[in-house]
Structures are given as C-alpha cells and as structure tokens.
Coordinates of N, CA, C and O in Angstrom, one line a residue:
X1 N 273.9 -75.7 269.0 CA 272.6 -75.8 268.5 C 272.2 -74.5 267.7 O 271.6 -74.5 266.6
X2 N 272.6 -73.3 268.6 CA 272.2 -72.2 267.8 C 273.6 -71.6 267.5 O 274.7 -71.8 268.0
X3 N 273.3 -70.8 266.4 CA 275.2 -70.0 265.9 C 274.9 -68.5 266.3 O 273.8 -68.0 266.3
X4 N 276.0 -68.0 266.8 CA 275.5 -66.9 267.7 C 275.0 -65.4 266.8 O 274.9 -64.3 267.3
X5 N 274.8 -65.9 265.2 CA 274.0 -65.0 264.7 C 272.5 -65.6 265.0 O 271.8 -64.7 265.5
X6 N 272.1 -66.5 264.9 CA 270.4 -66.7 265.3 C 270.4 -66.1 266.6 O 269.4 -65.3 266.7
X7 N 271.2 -66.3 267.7 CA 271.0 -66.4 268.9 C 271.1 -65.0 269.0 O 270.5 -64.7 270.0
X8 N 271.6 -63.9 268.5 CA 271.1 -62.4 268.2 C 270.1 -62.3 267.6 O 269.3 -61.7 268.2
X9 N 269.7 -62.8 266.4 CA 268.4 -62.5 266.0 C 266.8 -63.0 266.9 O 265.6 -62.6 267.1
X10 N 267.9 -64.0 267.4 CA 266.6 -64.8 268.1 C 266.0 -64.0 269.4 O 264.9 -64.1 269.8
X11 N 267.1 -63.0 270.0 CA 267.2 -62.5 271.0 C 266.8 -61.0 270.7 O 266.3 -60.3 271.5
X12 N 267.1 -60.6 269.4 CA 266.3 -59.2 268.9 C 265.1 -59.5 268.8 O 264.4 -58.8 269.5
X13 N 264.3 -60.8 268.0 CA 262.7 -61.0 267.8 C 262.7 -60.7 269.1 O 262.3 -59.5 269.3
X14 N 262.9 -61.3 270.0 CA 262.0 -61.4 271.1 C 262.2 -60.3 271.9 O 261.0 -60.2 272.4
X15 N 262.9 -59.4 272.4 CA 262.6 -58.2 272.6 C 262.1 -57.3 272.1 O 261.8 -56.3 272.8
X16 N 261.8 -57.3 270.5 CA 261.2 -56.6 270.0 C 259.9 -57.1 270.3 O 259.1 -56.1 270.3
X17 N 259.3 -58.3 270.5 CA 258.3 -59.0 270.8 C 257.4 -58.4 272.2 O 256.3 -57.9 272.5
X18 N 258.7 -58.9 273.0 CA 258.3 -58.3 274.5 C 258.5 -56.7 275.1 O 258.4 -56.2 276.2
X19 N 258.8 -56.2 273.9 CA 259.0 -55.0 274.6 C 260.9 -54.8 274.8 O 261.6 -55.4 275.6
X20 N 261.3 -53.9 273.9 CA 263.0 -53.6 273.8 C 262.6 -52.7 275.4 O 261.6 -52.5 276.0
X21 N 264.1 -52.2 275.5 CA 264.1 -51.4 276.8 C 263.5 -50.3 276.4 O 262.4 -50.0 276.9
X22 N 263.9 -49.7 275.4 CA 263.7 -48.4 274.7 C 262.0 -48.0 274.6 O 261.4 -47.0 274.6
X23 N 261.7 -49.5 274.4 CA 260.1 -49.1 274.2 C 259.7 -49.1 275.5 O 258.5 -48.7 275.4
X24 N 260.0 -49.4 276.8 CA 259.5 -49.6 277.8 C 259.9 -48.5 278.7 O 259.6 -48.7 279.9
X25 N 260.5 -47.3 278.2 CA 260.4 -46.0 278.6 C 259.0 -45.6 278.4 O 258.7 -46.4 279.2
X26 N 258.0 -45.1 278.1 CA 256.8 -45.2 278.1 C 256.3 -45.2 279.3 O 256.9 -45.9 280.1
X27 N 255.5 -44.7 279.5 CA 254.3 -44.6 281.4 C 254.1 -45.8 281.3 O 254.3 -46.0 280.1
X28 N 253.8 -47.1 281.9 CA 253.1 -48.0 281.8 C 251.7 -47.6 282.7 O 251.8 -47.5 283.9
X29 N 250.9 -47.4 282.3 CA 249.2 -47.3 282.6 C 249.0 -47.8 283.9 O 248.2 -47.2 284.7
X30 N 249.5 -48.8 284.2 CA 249.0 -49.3 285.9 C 249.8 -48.6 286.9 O 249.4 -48.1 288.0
X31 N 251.2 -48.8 286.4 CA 252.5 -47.7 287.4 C 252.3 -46.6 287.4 O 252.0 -45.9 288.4
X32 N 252.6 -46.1 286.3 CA 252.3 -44.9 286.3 C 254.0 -44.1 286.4 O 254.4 -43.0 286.8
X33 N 254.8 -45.3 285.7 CA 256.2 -44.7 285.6 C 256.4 -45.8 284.6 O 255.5 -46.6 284.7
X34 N 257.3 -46.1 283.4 CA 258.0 -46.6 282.2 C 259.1 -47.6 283.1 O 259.9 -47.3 284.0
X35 N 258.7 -48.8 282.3 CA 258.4 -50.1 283.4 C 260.6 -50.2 283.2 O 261.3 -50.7 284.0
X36 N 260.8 -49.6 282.2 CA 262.6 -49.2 282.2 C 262.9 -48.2 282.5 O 262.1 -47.4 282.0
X37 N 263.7 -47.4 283.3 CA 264.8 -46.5 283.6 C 265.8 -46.5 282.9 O 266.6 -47.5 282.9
X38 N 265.9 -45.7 282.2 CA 267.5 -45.9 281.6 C 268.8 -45.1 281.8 O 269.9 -45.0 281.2
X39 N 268.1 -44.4 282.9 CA 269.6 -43.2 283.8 C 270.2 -44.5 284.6 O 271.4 -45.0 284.4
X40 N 269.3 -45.1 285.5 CA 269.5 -46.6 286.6 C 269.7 -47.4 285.5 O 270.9 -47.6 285.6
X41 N 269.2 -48.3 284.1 CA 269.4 -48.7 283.3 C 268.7 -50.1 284.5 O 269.3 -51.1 284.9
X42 N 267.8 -49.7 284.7 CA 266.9 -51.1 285.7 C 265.4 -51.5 284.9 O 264.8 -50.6 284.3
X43 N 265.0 -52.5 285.0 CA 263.6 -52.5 284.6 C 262.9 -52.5 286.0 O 263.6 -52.3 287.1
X44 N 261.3 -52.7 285.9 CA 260.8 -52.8 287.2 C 259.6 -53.6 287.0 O 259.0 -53.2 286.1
X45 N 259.2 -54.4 287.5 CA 258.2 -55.8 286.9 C 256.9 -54.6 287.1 O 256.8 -53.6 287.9
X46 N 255.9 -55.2 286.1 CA 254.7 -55.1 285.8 C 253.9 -55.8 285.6 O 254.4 -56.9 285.4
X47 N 252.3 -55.8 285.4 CA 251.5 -56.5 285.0 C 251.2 -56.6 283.6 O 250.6 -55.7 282.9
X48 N 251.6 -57.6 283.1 CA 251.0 -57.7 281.3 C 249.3 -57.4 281.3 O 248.5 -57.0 282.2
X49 N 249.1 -57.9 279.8 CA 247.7 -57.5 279.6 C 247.1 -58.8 279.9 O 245.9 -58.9 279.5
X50 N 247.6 -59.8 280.6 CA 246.3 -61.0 281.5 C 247.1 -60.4 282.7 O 246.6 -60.8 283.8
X51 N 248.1 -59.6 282.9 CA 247.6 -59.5 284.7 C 248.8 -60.3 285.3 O 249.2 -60.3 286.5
X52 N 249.4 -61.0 284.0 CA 250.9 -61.5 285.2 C 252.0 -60.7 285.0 O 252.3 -60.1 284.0
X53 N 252.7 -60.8 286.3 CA 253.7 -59.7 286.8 C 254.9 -60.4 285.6 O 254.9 -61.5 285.1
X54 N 255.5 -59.4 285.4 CA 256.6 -59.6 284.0 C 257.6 -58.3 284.2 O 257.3 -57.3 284.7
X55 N 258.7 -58.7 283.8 CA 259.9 -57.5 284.2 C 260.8 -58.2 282.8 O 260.5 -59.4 282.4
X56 N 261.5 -57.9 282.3 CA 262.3 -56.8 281.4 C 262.0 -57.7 280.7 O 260.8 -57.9 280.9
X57 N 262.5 -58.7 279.6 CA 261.7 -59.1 278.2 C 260.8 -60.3 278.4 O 261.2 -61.3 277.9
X58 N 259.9 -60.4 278.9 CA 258.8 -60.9 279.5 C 258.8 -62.0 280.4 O 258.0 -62.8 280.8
X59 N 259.8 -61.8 280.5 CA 260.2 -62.6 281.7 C 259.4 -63.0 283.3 O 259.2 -62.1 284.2
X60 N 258.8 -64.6 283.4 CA 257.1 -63.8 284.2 C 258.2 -64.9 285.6 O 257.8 -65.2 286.8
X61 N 259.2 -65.3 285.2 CA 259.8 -66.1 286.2 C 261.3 -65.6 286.4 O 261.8 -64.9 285.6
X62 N 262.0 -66.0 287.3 CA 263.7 -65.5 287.3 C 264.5 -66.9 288.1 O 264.3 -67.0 289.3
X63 N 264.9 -67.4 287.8 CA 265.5 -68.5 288.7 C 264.5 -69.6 289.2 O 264.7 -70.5 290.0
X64 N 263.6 -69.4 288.7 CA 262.1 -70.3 289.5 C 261.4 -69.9 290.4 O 260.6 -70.5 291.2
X65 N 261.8 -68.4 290.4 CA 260.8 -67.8 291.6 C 259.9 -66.7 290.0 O 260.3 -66.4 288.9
X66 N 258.5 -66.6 290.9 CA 257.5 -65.9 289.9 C 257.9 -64.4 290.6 O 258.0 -64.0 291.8
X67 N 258.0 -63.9 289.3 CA 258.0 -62.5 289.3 C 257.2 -61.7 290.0 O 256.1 -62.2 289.9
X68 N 257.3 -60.3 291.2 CA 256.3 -60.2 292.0 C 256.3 -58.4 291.7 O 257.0 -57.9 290.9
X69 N 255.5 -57.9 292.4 CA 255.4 -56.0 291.7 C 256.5 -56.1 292.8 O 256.5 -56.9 293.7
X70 N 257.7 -54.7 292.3 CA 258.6 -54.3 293.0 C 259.7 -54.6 292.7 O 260.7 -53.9 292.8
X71 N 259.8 -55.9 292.2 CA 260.8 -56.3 291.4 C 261.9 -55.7 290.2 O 261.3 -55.6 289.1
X72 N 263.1 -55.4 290.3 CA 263.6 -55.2 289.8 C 264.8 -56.1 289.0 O 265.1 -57.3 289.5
X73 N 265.5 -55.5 287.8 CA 266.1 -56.0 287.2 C 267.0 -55.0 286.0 O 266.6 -54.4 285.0
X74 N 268.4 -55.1 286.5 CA 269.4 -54.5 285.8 C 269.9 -54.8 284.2 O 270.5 -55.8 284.0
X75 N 269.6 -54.1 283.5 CA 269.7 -54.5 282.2 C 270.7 -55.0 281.8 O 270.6 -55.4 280.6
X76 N 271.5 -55.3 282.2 CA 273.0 -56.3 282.0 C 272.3 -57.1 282.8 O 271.4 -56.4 282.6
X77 N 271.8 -58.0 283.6 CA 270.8 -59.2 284.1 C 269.7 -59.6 283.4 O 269.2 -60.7 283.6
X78 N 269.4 -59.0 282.5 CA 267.9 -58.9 281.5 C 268.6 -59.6 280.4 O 268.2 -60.7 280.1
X79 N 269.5 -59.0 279.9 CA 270.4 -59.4 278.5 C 271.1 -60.3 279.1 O 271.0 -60.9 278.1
X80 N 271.9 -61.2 280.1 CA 272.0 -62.7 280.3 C 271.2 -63.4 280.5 O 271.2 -64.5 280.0
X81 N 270.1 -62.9 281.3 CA 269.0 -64.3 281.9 C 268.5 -64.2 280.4 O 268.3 -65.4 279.9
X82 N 268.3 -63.4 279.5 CA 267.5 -63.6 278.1 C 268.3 -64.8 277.2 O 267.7 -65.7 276.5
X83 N 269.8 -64.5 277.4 CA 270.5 -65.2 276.6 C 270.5 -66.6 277.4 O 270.3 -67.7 276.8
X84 N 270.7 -66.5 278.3 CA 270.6 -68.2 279.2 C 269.3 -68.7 278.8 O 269.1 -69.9 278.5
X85 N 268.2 -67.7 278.8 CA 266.9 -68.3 278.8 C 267.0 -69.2 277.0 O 266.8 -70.4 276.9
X86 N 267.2 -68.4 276.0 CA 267.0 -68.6 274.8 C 268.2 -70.2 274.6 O 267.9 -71.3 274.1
X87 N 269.3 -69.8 274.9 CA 269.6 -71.1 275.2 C 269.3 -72.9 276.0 O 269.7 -74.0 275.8
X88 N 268.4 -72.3 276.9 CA 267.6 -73.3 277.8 C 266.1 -73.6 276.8 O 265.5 -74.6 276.7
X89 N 266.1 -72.6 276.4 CA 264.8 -73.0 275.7 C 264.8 -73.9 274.7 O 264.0 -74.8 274.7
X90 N 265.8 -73.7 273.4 CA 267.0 -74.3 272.6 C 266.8 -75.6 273.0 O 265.8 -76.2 272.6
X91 N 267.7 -76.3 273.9 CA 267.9 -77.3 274.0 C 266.5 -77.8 274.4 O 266.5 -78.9 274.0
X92 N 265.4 -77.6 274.9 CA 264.8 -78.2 275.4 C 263.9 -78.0 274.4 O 263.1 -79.0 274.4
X93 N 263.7 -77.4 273.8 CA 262.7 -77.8 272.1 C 263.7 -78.7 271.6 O 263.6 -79.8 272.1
X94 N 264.3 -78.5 271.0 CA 265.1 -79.0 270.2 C 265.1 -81.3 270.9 O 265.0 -82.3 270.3
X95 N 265.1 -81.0 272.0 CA 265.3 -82.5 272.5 C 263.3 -82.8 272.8 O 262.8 -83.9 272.8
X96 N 262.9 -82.2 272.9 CA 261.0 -82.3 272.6 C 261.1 -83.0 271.0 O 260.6 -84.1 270.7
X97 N 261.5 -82.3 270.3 CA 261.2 -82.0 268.7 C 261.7 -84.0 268.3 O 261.0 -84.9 267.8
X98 N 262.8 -83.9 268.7 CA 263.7 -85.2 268.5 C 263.1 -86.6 269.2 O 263.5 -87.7 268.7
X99 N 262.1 -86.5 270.2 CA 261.9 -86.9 270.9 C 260.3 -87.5 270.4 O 259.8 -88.6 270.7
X100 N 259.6 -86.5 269.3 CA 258.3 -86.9 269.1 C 258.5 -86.8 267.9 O 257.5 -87.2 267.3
X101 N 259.5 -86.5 267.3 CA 259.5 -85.9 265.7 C 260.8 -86.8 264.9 O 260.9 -86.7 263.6
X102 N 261.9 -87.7 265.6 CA 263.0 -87.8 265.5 C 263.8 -87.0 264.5 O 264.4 -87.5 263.6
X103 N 263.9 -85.4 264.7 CA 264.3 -84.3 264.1 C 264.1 -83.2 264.6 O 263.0 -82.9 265.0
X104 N 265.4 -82.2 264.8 CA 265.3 -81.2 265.9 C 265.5 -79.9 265.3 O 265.4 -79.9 264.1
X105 N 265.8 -78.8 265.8 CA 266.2 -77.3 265.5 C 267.1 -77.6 264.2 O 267.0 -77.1 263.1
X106 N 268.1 -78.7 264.5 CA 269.3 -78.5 263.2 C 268.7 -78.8 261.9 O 269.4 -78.6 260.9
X107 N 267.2 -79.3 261.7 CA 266.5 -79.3 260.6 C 265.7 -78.2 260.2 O 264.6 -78.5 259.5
X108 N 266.0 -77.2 260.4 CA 265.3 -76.2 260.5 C 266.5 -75.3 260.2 O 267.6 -75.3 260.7
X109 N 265.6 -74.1 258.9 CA 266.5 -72.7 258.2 C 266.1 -72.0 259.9 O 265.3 -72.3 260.8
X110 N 267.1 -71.1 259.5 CA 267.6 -69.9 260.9 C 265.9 -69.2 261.1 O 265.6 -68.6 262.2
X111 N 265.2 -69.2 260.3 CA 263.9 -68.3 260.8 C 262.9 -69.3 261.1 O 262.1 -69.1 262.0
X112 N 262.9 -70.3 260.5 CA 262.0 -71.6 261.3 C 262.4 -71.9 262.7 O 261.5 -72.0 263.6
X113 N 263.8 -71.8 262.9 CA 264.2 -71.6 264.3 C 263.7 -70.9 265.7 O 263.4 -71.2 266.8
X114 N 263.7 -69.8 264.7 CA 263.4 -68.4 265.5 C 262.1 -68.6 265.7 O 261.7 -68.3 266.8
X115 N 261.3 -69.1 264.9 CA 259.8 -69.2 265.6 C 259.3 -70.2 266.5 O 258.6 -69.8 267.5
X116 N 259.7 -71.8 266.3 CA 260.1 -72.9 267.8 C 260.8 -72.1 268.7 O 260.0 -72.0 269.7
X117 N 261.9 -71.4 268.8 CA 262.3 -71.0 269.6 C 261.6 -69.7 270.7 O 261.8 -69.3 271.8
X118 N 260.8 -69.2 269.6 CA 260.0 -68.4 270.2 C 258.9 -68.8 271.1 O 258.7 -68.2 272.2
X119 N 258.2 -70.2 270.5 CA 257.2 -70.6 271.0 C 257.6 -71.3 272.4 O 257.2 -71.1 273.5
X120 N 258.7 -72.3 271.7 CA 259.4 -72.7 273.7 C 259.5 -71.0 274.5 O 259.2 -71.2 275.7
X121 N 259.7 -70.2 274.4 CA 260.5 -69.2 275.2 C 258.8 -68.9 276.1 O 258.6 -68.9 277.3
X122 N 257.6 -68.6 274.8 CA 255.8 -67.6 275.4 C 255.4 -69.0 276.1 O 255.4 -69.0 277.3
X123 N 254.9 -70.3 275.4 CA 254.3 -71.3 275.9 C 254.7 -72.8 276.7 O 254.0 -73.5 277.4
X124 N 256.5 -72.9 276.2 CA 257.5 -73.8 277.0 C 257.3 -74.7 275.4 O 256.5 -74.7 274.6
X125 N 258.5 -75.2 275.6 CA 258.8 -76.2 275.0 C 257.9 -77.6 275.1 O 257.1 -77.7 274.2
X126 N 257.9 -78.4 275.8 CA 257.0 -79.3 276.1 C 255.2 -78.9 275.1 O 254.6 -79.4 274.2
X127 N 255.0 -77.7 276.3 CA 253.4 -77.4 275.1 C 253.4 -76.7 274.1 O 252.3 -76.2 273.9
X128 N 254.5 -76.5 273.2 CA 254.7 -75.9 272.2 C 254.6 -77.7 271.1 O 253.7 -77.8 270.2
X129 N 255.4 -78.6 271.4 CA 255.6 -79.9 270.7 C 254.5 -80.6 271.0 O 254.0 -81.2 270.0
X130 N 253.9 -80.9 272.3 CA 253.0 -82.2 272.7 C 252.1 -81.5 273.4 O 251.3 -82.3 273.9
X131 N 251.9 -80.5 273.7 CA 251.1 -79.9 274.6 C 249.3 -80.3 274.1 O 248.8 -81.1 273.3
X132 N 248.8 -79.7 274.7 CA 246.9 -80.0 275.0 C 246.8 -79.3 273.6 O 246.4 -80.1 272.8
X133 N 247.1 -78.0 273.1 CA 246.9 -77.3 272.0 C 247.8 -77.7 270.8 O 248.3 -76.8 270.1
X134 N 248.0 -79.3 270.4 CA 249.1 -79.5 269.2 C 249.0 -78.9 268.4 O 248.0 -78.8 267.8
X135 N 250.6 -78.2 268.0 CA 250.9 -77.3 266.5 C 251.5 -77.8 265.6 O 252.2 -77.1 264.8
X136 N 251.3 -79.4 265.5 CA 251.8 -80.2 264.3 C 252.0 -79.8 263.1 O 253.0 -79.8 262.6
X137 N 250.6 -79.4 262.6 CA 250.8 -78.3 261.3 C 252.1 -77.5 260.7 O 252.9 -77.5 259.8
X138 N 251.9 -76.6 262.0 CA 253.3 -75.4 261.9 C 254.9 -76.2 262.7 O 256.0 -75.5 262.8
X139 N 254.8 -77.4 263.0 CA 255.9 -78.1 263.2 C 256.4 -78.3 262.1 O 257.5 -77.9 261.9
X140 N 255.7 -79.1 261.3 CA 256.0 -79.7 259.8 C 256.3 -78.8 259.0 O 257.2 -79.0 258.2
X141 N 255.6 -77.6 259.1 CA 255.9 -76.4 258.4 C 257.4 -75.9 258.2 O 258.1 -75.8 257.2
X142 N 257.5 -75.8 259.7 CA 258.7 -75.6 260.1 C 259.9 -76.3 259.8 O 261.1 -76.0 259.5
X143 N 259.3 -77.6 259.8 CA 260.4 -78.7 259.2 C 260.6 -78.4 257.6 O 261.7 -78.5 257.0
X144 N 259.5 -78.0 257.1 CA 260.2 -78.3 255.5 C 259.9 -76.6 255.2 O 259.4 -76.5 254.1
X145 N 260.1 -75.1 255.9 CA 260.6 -74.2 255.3 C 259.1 -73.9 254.6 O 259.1 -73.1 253.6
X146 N 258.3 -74.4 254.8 CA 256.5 -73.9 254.5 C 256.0 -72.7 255.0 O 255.3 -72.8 256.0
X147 N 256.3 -71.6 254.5 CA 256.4 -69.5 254.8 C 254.6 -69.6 254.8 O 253.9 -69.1 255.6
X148 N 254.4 -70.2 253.7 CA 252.7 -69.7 253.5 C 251.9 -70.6 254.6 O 250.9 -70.2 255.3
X149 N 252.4 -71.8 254.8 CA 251.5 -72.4 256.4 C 252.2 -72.2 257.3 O 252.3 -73.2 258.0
X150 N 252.9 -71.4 257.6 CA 253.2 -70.8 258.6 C 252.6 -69.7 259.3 O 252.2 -69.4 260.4
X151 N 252.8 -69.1 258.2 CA 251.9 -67.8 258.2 C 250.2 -68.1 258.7 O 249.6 -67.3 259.4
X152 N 249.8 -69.3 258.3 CA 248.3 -69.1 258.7 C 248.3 -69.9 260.0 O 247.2 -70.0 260.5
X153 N 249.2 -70.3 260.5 CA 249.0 -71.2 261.9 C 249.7 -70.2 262.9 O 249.4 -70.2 264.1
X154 N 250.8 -69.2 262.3 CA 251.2 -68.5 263.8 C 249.6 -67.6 264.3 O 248.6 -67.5 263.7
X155 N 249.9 -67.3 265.4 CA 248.9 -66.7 265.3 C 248.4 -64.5 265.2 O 249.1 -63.6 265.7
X156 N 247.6 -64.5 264.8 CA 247.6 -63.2 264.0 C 248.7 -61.9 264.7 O 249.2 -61.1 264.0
X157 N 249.0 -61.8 265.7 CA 249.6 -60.9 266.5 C 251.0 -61.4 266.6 O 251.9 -60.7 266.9
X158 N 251.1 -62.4 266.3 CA 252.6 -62.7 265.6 C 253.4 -62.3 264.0 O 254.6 -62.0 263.6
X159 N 252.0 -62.5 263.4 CA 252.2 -62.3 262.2 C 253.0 -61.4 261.8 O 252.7 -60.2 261.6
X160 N 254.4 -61.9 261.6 CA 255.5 -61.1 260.9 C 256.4 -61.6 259.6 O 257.6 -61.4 259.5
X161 N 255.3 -62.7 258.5 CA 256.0 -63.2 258.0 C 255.7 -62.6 256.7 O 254.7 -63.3 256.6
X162 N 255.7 -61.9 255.4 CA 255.3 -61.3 254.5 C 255.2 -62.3 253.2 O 256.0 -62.6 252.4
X163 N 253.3 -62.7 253.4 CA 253.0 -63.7 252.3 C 254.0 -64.0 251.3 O 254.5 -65.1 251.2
X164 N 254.3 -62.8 250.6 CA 255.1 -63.0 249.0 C 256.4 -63.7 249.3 O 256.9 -64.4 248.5
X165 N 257.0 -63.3 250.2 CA 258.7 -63.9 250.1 C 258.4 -64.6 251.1 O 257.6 -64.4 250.2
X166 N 258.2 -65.3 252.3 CA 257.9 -65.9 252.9 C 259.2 -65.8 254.4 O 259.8 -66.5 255.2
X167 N 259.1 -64.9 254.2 CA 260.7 -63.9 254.9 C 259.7 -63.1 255.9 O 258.6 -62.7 255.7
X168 N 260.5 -62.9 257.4 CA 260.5 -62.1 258.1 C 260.3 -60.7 257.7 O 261.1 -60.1 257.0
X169 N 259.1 -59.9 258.0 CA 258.6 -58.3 258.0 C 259.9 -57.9 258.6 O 260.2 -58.3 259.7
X170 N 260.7 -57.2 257.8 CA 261.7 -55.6 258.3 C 260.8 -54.3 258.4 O 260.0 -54.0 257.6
X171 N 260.9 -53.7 259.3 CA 261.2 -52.0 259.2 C 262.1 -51.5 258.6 O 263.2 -51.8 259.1
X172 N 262.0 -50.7 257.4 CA 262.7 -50.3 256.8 C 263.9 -49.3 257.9 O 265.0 -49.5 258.2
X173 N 263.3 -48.5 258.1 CA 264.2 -47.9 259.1 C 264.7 -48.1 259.9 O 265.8 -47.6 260.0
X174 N 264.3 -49.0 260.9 CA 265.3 -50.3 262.1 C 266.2 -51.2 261.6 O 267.3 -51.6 261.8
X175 N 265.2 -51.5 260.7 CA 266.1 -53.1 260.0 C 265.8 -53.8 261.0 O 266.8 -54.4 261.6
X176 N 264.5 -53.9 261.6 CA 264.7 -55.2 262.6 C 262.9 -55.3 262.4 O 262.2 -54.5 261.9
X177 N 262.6 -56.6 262.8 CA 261.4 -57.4 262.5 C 260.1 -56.6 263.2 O 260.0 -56.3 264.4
X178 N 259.5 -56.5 262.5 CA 258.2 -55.3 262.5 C 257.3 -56.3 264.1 O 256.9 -57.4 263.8
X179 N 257.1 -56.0 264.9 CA 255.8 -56.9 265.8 C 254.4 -55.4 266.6 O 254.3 -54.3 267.2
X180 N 253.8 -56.2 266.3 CA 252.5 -55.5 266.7 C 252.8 -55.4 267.9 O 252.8 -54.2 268.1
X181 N 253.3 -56.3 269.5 CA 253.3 -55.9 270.8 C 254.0 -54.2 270.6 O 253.6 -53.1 270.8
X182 N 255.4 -54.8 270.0 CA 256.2 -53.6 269.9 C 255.5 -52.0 269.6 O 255.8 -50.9 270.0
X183 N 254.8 -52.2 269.1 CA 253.8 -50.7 268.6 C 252.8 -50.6 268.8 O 252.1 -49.6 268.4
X184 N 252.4 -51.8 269.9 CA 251.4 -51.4 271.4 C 251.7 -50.6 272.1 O 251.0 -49.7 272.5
X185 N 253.5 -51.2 272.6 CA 254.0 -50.7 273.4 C 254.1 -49.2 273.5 O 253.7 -48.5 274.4
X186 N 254.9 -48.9 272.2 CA 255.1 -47.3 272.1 C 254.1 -46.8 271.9 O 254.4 -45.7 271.3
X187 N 252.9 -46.9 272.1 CA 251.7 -46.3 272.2 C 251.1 -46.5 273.7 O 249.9 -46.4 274.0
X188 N 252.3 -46.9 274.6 CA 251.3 -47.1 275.7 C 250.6 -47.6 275.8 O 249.8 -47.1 276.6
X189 N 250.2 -48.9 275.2 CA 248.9 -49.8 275.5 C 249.5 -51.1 275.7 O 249.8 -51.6 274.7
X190 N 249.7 -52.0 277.1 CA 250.6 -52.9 277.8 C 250.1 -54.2 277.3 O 250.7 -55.3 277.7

C-alpha cells in the first residue's frame, strides 16, 4: 500500500507533527522534566494540550490500553509501534476510502497520502471518511491532487502546504516539513 519511501516521509510528518524526540527534550511545563531522555533514550507519557496522557509520537493508546502518567516508552518501541501504527492506519483508510469512495490510497500522489494517512493516525480512519464531521471536500481533493482545496480544508495548524506550488512547506535547513506543533514544542508550549 505504502512504498517504504512514503512510509519514512509519512513517519517524519508525523513526528515532526507530534513532537520528534529531539524536540521533546525541552521541560514539559506540567512535569517539569523533557517528556524524552536521550542518555535512557526513553520517552515518558504526558498530558497534551486537552489534557490526554500521550507518550512518544502522540501516541494516547499502546496495544489498546490508554496511556497513563508514568508511562514509559523506549525509543526503539516508539519507532516500531509508529511504524505498525502508520501501517494499521494504511490499511484501514485505505479499505474506509474503497468502501465509501470505491477508490483507495493507490489513487492518491505520495503527499495526498500523507495527509489521509495523517488524518486516520489524529482522528481514526473510520471518522476521518464517514465520521459525524465529513471531509468529503478534502477527500476528493485528495483524489484528484487539488493543493489549493486542500489547503483551505486542512485545518490552519496543519497548514503545511505552500499556496504557489501546492507542495509540502520544507525548512530550508532540515529539509523536513515545517509544522507549527513542532515550534510549539521547542518553545515549550505543549
């Protein structure tokens, strides 16, 4: 479904999204310790900004148990369950998509991907396709490679798509996709 260059890119957005390790050196404000170690190379679950417990790339569940304070998680654990997760997520948009749309991920350029994929990973697959809040619009969008309505339906704090080329925001100096959580984070603000 995915070729294992999306499934790195898919897997950089979204840490960059949720917070890389690197950025989660930082105090977190409620702890009062940087919710990553990187001597232990462990995360340690925290409260996001609604308040649910979340440990290493936002991960608010692990196996089907909910995330609880105290919780830990070894960064070689973080980087599989991410990669299982983005795969589980995958298939399960992808068979949503097919299911209401008769047309799935494989109709979709590698960055249209990345953003279904995104959306199953924050809201689930199911309420990302059919859900109470339908995003039909940015579905179709997504189906036919539409950069400028996409752009107006993601919503503003995602916004990483740059009107003119209709391409993914780089950081010039990272080379990796610019997100506002990300530069919440390194500012300490969770």
């Amino acid at each position: 479904l995915l070729s294992p260059e999306e499934i790195i890119k898919i897997s950089d957005f979204l840490k960059d999204m949720e917070g890389t390790a690197d950025s989660q050196t930082t105090i977190h404000p409620t702890l009062g310790i940087p919710t990553y170690n990187p001597t232990t190379k462990t995360f340690t679950a925290y409260p996001d900004t609604g308040g649910v417990m979340t440990i290493g790339y936002g991960f608010t569940e692990i196996n089907g148990q909910k995330v609880k304070a105290g919780d830990t998680m070894s960064f070689q654990e973080a980087e599989e369950y991410l990669r299982n997760t983005i795969d589980s997520k995958a298939l399960a948009v992808d068979a949503q998509l097919n299911s209401e749309y008769k047309k799935g991920l494989g109709e979709m350029t590698s960055n249209a991907k990345l953003i279904a994929v995104e959306k199953a990973f924050n809201i689930g697959p199911k309420a990302f396709v059919v859900g109470d809040k339908p995003y039909k619009l940015l579905i179709s969008a997504l189906f036919n490679d539409d950069w400028r309505t996409i752009n107006k339906e993601v919503p503003v704090s995602y916004k990483t798509i740059d009107p003119e080329t209709g391409k993914i925001k780089i950081d010039r100096e990272t080379g990796k996709p610019i997100m506002k959580l990300n530069e919440r984070r390194n500012k300490g603000i969770y």
